[in-house]
Tab-separated table of C-alpha atoms in Angstrom:
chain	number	residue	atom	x	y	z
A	1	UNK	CA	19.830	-11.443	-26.294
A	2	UNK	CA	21.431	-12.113	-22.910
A	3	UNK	CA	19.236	-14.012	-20.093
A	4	UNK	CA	18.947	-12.013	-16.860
A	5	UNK	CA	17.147	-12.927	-13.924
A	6	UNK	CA	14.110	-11.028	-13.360
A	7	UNK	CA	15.010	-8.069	-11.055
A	8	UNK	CA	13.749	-8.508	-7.723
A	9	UNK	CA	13.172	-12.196	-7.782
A	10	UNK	CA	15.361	-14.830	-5.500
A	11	UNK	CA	17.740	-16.587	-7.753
A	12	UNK	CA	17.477	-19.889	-5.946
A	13	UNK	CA	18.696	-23.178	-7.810
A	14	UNK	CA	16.364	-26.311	-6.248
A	15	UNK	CA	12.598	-26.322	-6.341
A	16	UNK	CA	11.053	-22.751	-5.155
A	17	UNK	CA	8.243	-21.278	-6.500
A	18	UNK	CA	8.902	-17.984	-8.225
A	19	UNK	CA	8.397	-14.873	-5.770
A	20	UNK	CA	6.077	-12.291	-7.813
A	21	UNK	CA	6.430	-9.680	-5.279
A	22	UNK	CA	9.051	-9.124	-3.019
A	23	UNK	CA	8.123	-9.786	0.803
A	24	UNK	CA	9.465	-6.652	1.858
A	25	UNK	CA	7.390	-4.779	-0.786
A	26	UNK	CA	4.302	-6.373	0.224
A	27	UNK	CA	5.083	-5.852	4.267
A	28	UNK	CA	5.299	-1.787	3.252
A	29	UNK	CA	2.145	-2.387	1.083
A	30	UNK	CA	-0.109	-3.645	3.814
A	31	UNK	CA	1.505	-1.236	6.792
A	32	UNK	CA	0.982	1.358	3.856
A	33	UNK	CA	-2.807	0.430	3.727
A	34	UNK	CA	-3.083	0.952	7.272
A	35	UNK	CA	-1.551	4.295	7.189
A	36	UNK	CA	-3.859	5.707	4.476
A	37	UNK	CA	-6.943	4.592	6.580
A	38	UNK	CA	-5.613	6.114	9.622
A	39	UNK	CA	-4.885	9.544	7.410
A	40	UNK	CA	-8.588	8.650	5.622
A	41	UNK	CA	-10.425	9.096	9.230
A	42	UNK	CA	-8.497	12.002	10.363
A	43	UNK	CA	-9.095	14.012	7.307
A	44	UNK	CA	-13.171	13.193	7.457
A	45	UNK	CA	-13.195	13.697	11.034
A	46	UNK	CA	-11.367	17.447	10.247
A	47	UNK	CA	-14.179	18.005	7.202
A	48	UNK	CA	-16.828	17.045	9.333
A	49	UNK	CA	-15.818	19.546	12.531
A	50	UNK	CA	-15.117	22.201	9.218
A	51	UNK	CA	-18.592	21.674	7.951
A	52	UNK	CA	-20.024	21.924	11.450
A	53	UNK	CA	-18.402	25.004	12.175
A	54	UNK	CA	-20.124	28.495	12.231
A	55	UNK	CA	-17.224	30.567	11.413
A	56	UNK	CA	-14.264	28.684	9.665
A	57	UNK	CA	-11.285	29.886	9.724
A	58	UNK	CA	-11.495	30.525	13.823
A	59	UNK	CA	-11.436	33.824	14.897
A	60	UNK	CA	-8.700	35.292	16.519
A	61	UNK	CA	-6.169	32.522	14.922
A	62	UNK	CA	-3.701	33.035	12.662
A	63	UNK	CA	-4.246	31.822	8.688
A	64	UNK	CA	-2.281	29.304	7.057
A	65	UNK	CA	0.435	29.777	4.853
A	66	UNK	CA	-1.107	28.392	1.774
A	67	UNK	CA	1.537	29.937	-0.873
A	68	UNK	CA	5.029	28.943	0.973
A	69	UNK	CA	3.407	25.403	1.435
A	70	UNK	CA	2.215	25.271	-2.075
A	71	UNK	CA	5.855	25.661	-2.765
A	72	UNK	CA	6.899	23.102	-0.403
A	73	UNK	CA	4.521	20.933	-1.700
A	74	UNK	CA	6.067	20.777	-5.625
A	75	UNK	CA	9.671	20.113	-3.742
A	76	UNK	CA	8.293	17.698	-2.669
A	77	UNK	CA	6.848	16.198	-5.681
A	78	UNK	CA	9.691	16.516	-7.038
A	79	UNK	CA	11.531	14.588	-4.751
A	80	UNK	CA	9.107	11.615	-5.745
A	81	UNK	CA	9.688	12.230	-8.895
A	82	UNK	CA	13.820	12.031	-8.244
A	83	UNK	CA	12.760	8.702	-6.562
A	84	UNK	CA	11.215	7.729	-9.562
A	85	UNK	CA	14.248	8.459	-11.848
A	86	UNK	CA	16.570	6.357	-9.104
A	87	UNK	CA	14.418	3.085	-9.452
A	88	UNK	CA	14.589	3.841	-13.620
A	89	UNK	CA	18.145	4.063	-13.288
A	90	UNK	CA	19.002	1.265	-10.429
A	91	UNK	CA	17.254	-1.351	-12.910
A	92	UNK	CA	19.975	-0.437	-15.769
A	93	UNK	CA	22.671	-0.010	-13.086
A	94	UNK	CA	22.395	0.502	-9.561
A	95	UNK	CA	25.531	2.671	-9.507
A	96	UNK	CA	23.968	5.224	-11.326
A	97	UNK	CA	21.049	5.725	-8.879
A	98	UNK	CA	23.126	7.297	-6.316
A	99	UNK	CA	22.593	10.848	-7.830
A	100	UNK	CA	18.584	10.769	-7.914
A	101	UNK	CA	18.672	8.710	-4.704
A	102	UNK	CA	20.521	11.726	-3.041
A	103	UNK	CA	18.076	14.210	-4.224
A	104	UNK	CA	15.365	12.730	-3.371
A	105	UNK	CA	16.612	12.052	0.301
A	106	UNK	CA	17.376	15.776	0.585
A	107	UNK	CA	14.398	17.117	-1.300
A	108	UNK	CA	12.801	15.396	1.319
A	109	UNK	CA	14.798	16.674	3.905
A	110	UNK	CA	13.981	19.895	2.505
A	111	UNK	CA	10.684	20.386	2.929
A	112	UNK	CA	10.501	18.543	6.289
A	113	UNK	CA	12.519	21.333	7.647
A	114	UNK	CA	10.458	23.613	5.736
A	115	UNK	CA	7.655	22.373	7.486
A	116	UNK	CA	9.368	22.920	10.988
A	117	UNK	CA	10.275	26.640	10.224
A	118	UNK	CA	6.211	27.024	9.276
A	119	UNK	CA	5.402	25.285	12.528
A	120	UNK	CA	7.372	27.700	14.744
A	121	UNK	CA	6.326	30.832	12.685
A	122	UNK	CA	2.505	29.647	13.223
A	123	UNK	CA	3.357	28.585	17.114
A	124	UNK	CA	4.862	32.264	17.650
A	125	UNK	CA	1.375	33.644	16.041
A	126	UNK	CA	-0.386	31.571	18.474
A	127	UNK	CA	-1.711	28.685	16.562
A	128	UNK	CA	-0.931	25.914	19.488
A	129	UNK	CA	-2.004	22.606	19.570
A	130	UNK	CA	-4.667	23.700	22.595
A	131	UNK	CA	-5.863	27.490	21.031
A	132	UNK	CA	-7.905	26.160	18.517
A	133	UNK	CA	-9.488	23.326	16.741
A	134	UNK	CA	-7.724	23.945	13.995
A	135	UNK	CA	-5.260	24.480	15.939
A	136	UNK	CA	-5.731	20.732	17.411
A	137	UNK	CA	-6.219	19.065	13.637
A	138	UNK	CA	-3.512	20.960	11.682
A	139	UNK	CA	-0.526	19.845	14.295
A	140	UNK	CA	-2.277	16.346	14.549
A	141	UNK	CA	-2.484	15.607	10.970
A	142	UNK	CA	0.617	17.712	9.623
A	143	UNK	CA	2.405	16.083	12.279
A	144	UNK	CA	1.613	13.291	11.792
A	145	UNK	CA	2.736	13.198	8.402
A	146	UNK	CA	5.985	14.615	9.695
A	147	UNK	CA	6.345	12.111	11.385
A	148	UNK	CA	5.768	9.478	8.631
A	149	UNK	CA	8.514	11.684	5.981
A	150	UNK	CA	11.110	11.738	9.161
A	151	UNK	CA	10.924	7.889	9.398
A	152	UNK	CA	10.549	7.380	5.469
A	153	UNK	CA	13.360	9.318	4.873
A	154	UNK	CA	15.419	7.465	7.948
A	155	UNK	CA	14.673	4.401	5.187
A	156	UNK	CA	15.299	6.561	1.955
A	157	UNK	CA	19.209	6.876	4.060
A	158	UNK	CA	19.606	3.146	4.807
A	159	UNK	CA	18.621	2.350	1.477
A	160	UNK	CA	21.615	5.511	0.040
A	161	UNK	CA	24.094	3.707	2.315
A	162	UNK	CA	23.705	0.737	0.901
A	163	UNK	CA	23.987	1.408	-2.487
A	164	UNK	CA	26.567	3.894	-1.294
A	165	UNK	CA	28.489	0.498	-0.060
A	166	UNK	CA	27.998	-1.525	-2.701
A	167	UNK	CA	25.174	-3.295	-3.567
A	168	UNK	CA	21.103	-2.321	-2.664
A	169	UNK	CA	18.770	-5.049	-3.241
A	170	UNK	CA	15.855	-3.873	-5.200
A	171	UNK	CA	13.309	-5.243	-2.940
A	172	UNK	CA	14.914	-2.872	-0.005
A	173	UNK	CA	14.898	-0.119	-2.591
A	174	UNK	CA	11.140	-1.219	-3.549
A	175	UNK	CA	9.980	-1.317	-0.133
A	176	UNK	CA	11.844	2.540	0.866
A	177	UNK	CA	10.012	3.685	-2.575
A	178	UNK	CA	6.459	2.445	-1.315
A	179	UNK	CA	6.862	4.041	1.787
A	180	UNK	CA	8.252	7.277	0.284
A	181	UNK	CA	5.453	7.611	-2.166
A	182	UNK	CA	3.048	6.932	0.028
A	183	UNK	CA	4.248	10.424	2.066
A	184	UNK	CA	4.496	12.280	-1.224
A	185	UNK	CA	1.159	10.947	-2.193
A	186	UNK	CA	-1.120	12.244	0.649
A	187	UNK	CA	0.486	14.759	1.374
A	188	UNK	CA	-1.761	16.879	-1.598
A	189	UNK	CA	-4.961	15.495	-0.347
A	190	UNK	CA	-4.077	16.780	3.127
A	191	UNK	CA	-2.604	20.555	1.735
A	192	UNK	CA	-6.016	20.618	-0.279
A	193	UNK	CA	-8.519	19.225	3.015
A	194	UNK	CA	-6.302	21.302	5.753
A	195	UNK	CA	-4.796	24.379	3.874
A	196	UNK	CA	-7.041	25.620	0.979
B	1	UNK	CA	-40.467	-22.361	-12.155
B	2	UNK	CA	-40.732	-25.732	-11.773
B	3	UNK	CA	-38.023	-26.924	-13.313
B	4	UNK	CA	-35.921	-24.580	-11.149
B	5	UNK	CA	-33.503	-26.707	-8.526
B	6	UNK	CA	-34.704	-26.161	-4.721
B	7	UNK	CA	-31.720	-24.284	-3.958
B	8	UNK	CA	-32.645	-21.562	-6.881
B	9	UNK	CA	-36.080	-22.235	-6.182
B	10	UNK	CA	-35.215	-20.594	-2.276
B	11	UNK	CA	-32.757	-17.789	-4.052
B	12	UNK	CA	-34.842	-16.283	-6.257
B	13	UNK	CA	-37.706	-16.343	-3.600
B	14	UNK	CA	-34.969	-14.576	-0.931
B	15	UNK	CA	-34.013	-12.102	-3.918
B	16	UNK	CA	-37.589	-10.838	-4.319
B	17	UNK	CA	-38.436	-10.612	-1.152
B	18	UNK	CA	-35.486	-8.813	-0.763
B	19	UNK	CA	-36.471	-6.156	-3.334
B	20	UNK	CA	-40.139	-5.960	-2.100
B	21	UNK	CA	-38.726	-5.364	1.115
B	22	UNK	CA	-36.418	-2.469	0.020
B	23	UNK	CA	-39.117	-1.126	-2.517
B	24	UNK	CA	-41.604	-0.483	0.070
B	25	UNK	CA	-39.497	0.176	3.034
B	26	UNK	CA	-37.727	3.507	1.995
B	27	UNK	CA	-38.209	5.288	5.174
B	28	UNK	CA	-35.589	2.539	6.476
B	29	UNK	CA	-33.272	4.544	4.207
B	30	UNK	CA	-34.311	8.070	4.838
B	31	UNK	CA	-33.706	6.721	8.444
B	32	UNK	CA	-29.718	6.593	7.993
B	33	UNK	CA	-27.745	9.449	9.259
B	34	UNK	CA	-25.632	10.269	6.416
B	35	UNK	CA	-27.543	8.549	3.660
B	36	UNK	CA	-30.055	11.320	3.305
B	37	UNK	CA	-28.973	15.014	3.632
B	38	UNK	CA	-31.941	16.765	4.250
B	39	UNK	CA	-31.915	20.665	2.965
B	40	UNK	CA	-28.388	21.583	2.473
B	41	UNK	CA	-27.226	20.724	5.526
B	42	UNK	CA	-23.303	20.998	5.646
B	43	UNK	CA	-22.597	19.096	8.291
B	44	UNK	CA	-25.256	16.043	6.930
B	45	UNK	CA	-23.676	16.681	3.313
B	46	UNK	CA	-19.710	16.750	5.628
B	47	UNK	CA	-20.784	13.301	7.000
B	48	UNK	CA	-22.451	11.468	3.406
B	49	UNK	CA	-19.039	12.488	2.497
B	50	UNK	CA	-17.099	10.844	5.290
B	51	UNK	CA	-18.534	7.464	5.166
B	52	UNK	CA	-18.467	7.213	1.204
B	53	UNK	CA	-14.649	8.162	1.357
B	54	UNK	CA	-13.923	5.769	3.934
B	55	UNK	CA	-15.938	3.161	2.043
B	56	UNK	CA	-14.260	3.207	-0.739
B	57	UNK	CA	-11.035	3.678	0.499
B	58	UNK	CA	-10.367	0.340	1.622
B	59	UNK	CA	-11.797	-1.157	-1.544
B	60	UNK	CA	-9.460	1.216	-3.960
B	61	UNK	CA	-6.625	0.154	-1.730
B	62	UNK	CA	-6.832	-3.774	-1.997
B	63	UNK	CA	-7.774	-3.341	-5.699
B	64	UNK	CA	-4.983	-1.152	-6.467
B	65	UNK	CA	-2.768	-3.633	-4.941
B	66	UNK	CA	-4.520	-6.347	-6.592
B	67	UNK	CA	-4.282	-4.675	-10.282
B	68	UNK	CA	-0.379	-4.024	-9.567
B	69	UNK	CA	0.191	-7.755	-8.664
B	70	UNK	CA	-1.744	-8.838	-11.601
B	71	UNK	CA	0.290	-6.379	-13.893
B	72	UNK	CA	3.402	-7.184	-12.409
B	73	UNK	CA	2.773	-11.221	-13.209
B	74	UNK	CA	1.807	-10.293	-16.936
B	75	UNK	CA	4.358	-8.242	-17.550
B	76	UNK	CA	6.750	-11.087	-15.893
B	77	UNK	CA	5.091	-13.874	-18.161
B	78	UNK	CA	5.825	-11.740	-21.166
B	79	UNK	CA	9.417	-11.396	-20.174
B	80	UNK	CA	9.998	-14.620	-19.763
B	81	UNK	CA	8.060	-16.041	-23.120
B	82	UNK	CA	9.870	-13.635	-25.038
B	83	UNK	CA	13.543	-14.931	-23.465
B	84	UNK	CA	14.230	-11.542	-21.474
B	85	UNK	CA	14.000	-12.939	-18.710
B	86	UNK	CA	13.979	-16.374	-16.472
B	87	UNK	CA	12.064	-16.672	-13.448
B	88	UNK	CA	13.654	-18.734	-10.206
B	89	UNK	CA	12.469	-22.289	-9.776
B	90	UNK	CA	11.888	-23.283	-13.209
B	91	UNK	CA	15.162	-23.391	-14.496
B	92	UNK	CA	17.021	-24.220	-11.739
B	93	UNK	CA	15.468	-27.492	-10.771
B	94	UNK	CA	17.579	-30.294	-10.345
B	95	UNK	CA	16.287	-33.285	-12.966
B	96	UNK	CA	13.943	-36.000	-11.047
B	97	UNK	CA	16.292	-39.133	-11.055
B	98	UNK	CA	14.434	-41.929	-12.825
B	99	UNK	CA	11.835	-43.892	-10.699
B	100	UNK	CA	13.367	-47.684	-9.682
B	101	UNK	CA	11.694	-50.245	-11.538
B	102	UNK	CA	11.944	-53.573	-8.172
B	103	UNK	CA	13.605	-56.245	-9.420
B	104	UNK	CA	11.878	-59.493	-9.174
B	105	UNK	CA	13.416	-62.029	-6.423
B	106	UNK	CA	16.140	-64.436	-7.569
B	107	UNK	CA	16.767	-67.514	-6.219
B	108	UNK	CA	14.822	-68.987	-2.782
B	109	UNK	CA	16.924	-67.373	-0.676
B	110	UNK	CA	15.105	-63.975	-1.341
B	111	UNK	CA	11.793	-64.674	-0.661
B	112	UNK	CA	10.172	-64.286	1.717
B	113	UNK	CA	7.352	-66.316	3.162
B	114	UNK	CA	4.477	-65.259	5.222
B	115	UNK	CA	3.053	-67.976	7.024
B	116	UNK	CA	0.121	-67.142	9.308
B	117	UNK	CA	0.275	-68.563	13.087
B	118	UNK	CA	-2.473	-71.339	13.463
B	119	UNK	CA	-4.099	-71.547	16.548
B	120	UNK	CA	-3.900	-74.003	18.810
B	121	UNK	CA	-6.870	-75.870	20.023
B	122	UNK	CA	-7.064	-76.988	23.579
């Protein structure tokens, strides 16, 4: 049985202690943490002005479109999910994550543009950021998380060019993969809190 | 009880005063915003909801990080016991040269005398 080093570790010779978990995993872990909790008071803050309200939805507003973004939602999961197959496939050989890599990053891509067409359809109906308080939540929230995929998937890229070049470290392909998740992760809790 | 150490002696006393204290002081509870929602009040029931989510939150967070770190090292220890596997800094370590045994002084021109300075009396 050949002896590999353990992926993800520093192969150092002289006295180091062994690295468990990557810094740069660990920096997207605890900026991750952050995130969540900034998403976490958002959403309670929207259930608690939801549970206040008299009428919910707002009169006079335009409804949300729950089926198209129930669609957008499962591309993307499955963009995680190509994510998921890239990491499975960079650990045998990091050639052959390319493929899922791309998909993912465009999957992605996808539904953030997805998301733009909704926005414009639901501006021209006259849900603004000012007309409403859901008005107010829904472009705070969703665009927030917008504005998380747009970055995340400016680091799913770096990470494709890389690999595309040559060689992608998997602690730059760990950290991208924490960050990514993280955007595919909440992004149910907030369709289910803002949309249903 | 008396065989109890002072410093258990004082805990156990803090403990049940503690419970006496909670036991007969439940209006103290009822008297928290969202920890009783009094008749089906959406808004109370919105805001019991709030503050347990963003309780726990931080709590699932650092553990879930905390399990994955823990995983991560077992599954890294197995690796390397069963040979899959090495992990940097044990290998690698250059060998610790043997430690210098001195070699006793030979001959009188090694050694060295100490002589302390006597003081002169006036």
């Amino acid at each position: 049985m050949a002896v590999r080093t353990a992926p993800g570790l520093r192969d150092v010779s002289g006295p180091s202690r062994p690295q468990l978990v990557p810094s740069s995993v660990m920096a997207m872990l605890i900026f991750v943490s952050t995130e969540v909790m900034l998403f976490a008071g958002f959403i309670s803050a929207f259930s608690i002005m939801r549970s206040t309200s008299l009428v919910w939805p707002p009169p006079n507003q335009p409804r949300l479109p729950v089926a198209e973004t129930a669609f957008n939602t499962a591309v993307l999961l499955a963009s995680g999910v190509a994510l998921a197959l890239a990491h499975q496939r960079h650990r045998r050989s990091p050639r052959r994550a390319r493929l899922p890599l791309l998909a993912a990053l465009l999957l992605g891509a996808f539904f953030v543009s997805f998301q733009g067409r909704e926005w414009l359809r639901l501006i021209a109906q006259g849900l603004t950021l000012t007309s409403s308080a859901l008005g107010s939540f829904f472009y705070l929230i969703v665009g927030l998380h917008a504005l998380h995929a747009v970055v995340a998937l400016g680091v799913l890229f770096y990470a494709w060019r890389r690999l595309e070049r040559g060689w992608l470290p998997p602690s730059v392909l760990g950290a991208a993969e924490v960050f990514w998740y993280f955007v595919v992760g909440i992004w149910p809790l907030i369709y289910w809190r803002v949309y249903l | 009880m008396r065989s109890m150490p002072p410093v258990h002696r004082i805990r156990a006393a803090a403990a049940a005063l503690l419970g006496t204290w909670i036991v007969a002081a439940p209006r103290l509870a009822e008297a928290c915003a969202v920890c009783s929602p009094n008749d089906g009040d959406p808004a109370q029931y919105a805001f019991a909801r709030a503050s347990i989510f963003l309780s726990v939150m931080p709590l699932l967070l650092l553990g879930g990080i905390g399990w994955w770190v823990w995983r991560r090292a077992r599954k890294l220890a197995a690796d390397e016991a069963a040979g899959v596997i090495r992990l940097p800094g044990r290998y690698e370590r250059p060998p610790v040269p043997p430690a210098e045994v001195p070699s006793p002084p030979v001959g009188r021109g090694h050694a060295i005398v100490f002589r302390p300075r006597q003081r002169a009396r006036g």
